Tab-separated table of C-alpha atoms and ligand atoms in Angstrom:
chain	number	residue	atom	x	y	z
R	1	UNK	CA	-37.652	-24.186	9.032
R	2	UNK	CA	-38.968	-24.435	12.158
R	3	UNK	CA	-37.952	-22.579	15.691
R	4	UNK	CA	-36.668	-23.867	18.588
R	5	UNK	CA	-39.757	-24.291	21.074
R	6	UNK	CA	-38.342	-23.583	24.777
R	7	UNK	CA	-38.948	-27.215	26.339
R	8	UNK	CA	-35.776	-27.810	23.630
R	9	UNK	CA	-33.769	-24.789	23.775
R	10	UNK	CA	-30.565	-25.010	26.271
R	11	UNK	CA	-28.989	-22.699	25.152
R	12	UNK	CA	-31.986	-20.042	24.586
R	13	UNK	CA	-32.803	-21.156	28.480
R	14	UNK	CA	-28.968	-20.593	29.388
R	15	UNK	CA	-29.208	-17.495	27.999
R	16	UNK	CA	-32.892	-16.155	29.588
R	17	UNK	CA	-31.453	-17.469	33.480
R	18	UNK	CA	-28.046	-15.454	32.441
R	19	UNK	CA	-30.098	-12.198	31.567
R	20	UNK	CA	-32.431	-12.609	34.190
R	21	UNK	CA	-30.136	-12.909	37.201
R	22	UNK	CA	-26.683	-12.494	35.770
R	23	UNK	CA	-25.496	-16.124	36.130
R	24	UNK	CA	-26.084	-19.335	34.777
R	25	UNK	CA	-25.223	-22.996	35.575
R	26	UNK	CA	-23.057	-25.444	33.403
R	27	UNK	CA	-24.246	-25.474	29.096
R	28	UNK	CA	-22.944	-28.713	28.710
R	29	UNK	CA	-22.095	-29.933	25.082
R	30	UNK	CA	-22.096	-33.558	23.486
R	31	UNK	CA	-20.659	-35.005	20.244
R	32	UNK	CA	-19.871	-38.406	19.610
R	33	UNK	CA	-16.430	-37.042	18.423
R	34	UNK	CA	-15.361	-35.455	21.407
R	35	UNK	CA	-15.671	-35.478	25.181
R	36	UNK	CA	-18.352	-33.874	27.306
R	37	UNK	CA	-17.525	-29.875	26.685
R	38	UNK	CA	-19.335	-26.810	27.854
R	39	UNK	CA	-20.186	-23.523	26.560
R	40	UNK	CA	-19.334	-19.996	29.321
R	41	UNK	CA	-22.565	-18.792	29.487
R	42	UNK	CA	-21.146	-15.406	30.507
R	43	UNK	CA	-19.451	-15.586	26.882
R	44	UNK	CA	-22.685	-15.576	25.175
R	45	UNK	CA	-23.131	-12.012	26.391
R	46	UNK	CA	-19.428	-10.810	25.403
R	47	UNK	CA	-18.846	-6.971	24.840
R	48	UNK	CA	-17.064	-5.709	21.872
R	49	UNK	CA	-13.669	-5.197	24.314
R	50	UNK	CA	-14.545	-9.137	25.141
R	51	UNK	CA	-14.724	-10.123	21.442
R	52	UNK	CA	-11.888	-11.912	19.618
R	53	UNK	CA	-9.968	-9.733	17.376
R	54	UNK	CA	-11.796	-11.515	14.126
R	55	UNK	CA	-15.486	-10.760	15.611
R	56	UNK	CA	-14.241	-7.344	16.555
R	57	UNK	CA	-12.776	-6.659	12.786
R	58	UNK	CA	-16.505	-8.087	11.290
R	59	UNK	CA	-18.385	-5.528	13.389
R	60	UNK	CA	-15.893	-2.974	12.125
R	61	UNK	CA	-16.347	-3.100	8.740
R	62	UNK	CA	-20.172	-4.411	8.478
R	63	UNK	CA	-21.708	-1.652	6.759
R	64	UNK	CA	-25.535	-0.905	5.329
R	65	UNK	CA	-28.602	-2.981	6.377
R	66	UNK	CA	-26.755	-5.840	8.468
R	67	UNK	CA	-28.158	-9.223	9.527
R	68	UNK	CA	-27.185	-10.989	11.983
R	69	UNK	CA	-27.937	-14.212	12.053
R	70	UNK	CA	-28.459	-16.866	14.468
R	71	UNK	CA	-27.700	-14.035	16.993
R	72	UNK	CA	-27.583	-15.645	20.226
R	73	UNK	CA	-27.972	-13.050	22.952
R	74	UNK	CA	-27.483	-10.406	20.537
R	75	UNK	CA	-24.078	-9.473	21.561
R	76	UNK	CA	-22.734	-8.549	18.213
R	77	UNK	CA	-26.220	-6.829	17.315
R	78	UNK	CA	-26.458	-4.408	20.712
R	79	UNK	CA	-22.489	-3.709	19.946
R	80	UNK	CA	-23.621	-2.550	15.930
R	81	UNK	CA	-26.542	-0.569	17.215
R	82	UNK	CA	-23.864	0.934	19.532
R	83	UNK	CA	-22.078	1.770	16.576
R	84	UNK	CA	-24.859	3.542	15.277
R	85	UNK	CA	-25.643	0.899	12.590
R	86	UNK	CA	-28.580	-0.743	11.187
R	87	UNK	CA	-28.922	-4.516	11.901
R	88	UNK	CA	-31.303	-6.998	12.235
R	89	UNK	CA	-31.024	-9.560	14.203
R	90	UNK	CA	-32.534	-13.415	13.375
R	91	UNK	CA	-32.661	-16.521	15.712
R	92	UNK	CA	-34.452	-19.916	15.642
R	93	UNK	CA	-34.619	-19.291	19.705
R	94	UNK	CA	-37.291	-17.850	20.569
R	95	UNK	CA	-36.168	-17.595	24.325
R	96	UNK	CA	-33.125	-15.295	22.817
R	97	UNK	CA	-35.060	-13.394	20.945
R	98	UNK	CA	-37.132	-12.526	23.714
R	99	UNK	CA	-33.731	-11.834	25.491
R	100	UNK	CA	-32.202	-9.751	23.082
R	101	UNK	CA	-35.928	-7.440	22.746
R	102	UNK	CA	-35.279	-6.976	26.373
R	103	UNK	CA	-31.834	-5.753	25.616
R	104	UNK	CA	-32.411	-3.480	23.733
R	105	UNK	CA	-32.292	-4.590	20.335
R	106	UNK	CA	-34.874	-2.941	17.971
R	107	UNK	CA	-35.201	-5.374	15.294
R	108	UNK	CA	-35.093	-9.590	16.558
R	109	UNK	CA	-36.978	-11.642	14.776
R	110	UNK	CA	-37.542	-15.360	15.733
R	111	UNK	CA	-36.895	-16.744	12.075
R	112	UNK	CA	-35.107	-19.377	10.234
R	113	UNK	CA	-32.584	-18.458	8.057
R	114	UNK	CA	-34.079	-20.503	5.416
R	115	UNK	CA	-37.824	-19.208	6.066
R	116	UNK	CA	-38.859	-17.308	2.860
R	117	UNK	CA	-40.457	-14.699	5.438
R	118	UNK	CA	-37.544	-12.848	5.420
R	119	UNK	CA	-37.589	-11.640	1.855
R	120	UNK	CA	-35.795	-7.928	2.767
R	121	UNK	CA	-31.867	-7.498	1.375
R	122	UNK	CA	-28.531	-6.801	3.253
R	123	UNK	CA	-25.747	-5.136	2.482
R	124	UNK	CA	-24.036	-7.258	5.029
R	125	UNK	CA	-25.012	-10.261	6.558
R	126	UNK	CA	-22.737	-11.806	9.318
R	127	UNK	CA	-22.144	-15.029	10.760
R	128	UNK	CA	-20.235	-15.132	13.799
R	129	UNK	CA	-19.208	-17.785	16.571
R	130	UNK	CA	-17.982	-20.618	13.814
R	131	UNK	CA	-20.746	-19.071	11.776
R	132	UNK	CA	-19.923	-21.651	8.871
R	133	UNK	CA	-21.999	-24.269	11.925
R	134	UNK	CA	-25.293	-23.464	10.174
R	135	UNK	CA	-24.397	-24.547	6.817
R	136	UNK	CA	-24.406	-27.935	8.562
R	137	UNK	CA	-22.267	-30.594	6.653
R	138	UNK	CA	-21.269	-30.249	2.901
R	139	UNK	CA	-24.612	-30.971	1.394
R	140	UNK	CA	-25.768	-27.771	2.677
R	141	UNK	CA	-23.562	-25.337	0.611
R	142	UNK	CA	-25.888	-25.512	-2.343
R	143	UNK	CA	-28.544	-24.907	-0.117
R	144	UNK	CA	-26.951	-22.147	1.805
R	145	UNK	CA	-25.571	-20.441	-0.862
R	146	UNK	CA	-28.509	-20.230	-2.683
R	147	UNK	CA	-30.147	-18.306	0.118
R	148	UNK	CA	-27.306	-15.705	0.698
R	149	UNK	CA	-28.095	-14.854	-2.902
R	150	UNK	CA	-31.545	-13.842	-2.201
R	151	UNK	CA	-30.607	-12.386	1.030
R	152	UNK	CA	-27.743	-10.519	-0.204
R	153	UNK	CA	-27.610	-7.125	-2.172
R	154	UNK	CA	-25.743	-7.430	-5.939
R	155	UNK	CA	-22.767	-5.902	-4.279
R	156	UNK	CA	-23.281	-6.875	-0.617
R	157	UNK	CA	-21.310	-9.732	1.325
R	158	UNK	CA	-20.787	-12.272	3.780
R	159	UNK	CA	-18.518	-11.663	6.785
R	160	UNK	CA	-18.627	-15.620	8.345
R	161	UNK	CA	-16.163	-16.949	10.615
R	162	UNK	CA	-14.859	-20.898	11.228
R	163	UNK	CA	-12.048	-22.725	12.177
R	164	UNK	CA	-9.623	-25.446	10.424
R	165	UNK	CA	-10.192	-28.763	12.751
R	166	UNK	CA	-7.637	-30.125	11.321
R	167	UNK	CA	-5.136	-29.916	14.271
R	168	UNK	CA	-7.777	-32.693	15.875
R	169	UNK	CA	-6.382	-34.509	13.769
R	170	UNK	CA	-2.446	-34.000	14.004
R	171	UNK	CA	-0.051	-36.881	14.633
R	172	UNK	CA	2.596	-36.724	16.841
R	173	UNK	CA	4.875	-36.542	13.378
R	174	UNK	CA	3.146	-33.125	12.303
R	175	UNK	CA	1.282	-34.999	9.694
R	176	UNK	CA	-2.312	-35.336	9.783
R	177	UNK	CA	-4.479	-38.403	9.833
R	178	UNK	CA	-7.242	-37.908	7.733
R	179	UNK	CA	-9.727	-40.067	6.231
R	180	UNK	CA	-10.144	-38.507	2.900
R	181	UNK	CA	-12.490	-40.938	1.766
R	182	UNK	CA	-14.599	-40.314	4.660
R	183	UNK	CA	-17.477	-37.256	5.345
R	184	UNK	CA	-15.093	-34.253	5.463
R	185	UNK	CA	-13.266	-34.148	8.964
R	186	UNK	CA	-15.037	-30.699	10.048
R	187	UNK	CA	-18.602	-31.975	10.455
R	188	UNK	CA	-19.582	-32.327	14.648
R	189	UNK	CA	-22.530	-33.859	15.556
R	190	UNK	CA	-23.530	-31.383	19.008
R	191	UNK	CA	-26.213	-32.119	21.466
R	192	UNK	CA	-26.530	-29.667	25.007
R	193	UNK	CA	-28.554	-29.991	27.924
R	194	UNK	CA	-29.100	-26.960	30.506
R	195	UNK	CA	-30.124	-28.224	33.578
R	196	UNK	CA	-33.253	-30.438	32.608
R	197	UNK	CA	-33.499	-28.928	29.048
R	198	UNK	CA	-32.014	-31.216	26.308
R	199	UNK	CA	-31.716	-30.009	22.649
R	200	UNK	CA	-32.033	-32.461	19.510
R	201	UNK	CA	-28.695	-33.875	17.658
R	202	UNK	CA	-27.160	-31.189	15.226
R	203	UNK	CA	-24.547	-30.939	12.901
R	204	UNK	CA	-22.161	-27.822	12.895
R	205	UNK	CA	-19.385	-27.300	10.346
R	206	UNK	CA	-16.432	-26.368	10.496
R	207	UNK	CA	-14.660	-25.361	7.591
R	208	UNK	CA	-11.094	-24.732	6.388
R	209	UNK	CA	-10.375	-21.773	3.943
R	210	UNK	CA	-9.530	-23.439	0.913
R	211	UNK	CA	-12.976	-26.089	1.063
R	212	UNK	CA	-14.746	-22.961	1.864
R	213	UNK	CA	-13.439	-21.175	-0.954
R	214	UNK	CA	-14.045	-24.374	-3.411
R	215	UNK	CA	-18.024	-24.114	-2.685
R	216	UNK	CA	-18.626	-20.705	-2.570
R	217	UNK	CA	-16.646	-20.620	-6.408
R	218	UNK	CA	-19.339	-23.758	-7.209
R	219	UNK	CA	-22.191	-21.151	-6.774
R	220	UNK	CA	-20.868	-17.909	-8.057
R	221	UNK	CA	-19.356	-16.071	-4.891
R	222	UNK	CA	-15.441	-15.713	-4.580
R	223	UNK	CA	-13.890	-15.934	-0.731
R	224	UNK	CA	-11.126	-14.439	0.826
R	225	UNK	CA	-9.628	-14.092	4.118
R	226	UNK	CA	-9.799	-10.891	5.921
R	227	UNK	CA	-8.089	-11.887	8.892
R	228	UNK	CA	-6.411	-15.249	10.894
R	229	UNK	CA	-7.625	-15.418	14.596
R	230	UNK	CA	-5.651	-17.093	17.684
R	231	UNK	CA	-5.735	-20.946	16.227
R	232	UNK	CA	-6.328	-21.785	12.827
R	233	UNK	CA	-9.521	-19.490	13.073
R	234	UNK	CA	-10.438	-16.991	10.522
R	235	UNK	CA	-12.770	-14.348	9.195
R	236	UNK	CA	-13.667	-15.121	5.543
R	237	UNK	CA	-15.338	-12.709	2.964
R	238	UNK	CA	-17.831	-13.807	0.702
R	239	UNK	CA	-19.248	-12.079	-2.162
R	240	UNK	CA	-20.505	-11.818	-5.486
O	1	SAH	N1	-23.886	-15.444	17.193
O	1	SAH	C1	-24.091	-15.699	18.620
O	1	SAH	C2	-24.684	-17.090	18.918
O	1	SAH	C3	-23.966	-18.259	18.289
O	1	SAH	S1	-24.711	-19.833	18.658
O	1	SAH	C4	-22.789	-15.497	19.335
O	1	SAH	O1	-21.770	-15.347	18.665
O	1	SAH	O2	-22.767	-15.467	20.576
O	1	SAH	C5	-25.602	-20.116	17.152
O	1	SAH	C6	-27.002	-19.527	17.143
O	1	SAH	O3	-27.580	-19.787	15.854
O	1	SAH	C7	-27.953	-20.131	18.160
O	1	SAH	O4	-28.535	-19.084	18.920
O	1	SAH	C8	-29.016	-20.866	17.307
O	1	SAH	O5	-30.300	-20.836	17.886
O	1	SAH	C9	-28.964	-20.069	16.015
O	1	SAH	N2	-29.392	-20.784	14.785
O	1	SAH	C10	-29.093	-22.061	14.433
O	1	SAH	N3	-29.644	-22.365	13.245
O	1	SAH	C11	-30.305	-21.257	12.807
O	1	SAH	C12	-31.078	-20.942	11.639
O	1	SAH	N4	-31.274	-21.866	10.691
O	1	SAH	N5	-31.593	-19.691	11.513
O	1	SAH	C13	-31.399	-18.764	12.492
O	1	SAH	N6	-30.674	-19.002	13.614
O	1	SAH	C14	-30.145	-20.225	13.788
């Protein structure tokens, strides 16, 4: 439950050198799965024309007292308040939270999800940008879920988006080679560095529809799909 302090935040500092001078170097990303990656700091700050289609549709429709959480740069935040709607926006970064007060946003908090601080309720509550990555691996649904209920209103929901990985693991057959008795294929171990900043290990799931579906069911919310992005992406629904 603690916050990111800024001697261990790359992104948070990729994000304060983007906002302060309108570029940034490379936000590279580790995993022992995967090769060296990097995240387009200039995507952090997307507008709402920039957004994928599944983002765009989750603004859309996000209606009430919204949360945003883990909200980066506060792109999806400034593009609600643009909307004329109600959000507030929570981040364990407390460089972007000090980035998106300077945008403009009126309500960031530096919080943890999971800090009992926040106590207020949402009609909405979004996670976006493989927002199913905070649940962390499978042993974290119980956890998770119990904390939407407190955060939620009776009739509010979830809009949270992820991706199937499963096409990591495609053979050159079409079938798929996946150890089943293994953790489940969609937990990534990330690290990133900015510059000299380097963050601690994390892990960030990724979740396919019908696993999804199977937890939320184990603690009383039902899931649905409100829309398929570009590659076996999508915008789920969760509620009560
Ligand atoms: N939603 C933004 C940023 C996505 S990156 C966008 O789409 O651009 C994920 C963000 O979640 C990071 O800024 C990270 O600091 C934040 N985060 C991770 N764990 C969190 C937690 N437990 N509570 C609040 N924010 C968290």
């Amino acid at each position: 439950m603690a916050l990111i302090p800024p001697h261990k935040d790359p992104m948070g500092a990729a994000i304060a050198e983007y906002h302060r001078t309108g570029r940034a170097g490379t936000l590279r990303v580790f995993s022992s799965q995967f090769d060296e990656d990097e995240i387009p700091v200039e995507q952090l700050f997307r507008t709402f024309g920039e957004m994928p289609q599944i983002e765009q549709r989750a603004l859309t429709i996000a209606q009430g007292k919204i949360l945003d959480v883990g909200a980066g740069s506060g792109c999806h935040a400034l593009a609600l308040q643009e909307m004329s709607k109600e959000v507030t926006a929570i981040d364990i970064s407390e460089l972007s939270v000090e980035v998106m007060r300077e945008r403009g946003i009126h309500d960031a908090r530096a919080i943890d999800l999971y800090d009992e601080r926040l106590a207020e309720q949402y009609d909405t509550i979004l996670l976006l940008m493989n927002g199913s990555g905070i649940i962390g691996n499978i042993s974290g649904m119980e956890r998770f879920f119990l904390r939407m209920k407190q955060l939620l209103k009776p009739d509010g929901c979830i809009y949270m988006d992820s991706s199937d990985l499963k096409y990591l693991f495609e053979e050159e057959d079409g079938s798929y080679l996946i150890d089943v008795a293994g953790d489940y294929y969609g937990v990534v171990d990330f690290r990133m560095q900015y510059k000299q900043v380097k963050g601690e290990t994390f892990d960030w799931l990724y979740i396919d529809f019908d696993t999804l579906s199977y937890y939320a069911e184990q603690y009383g919310f039902h899931a649905e799909i409100v829309c398929q992005g570009e590659h076996y992406d999508y915008l789920a629904k969760l509620s009560r």
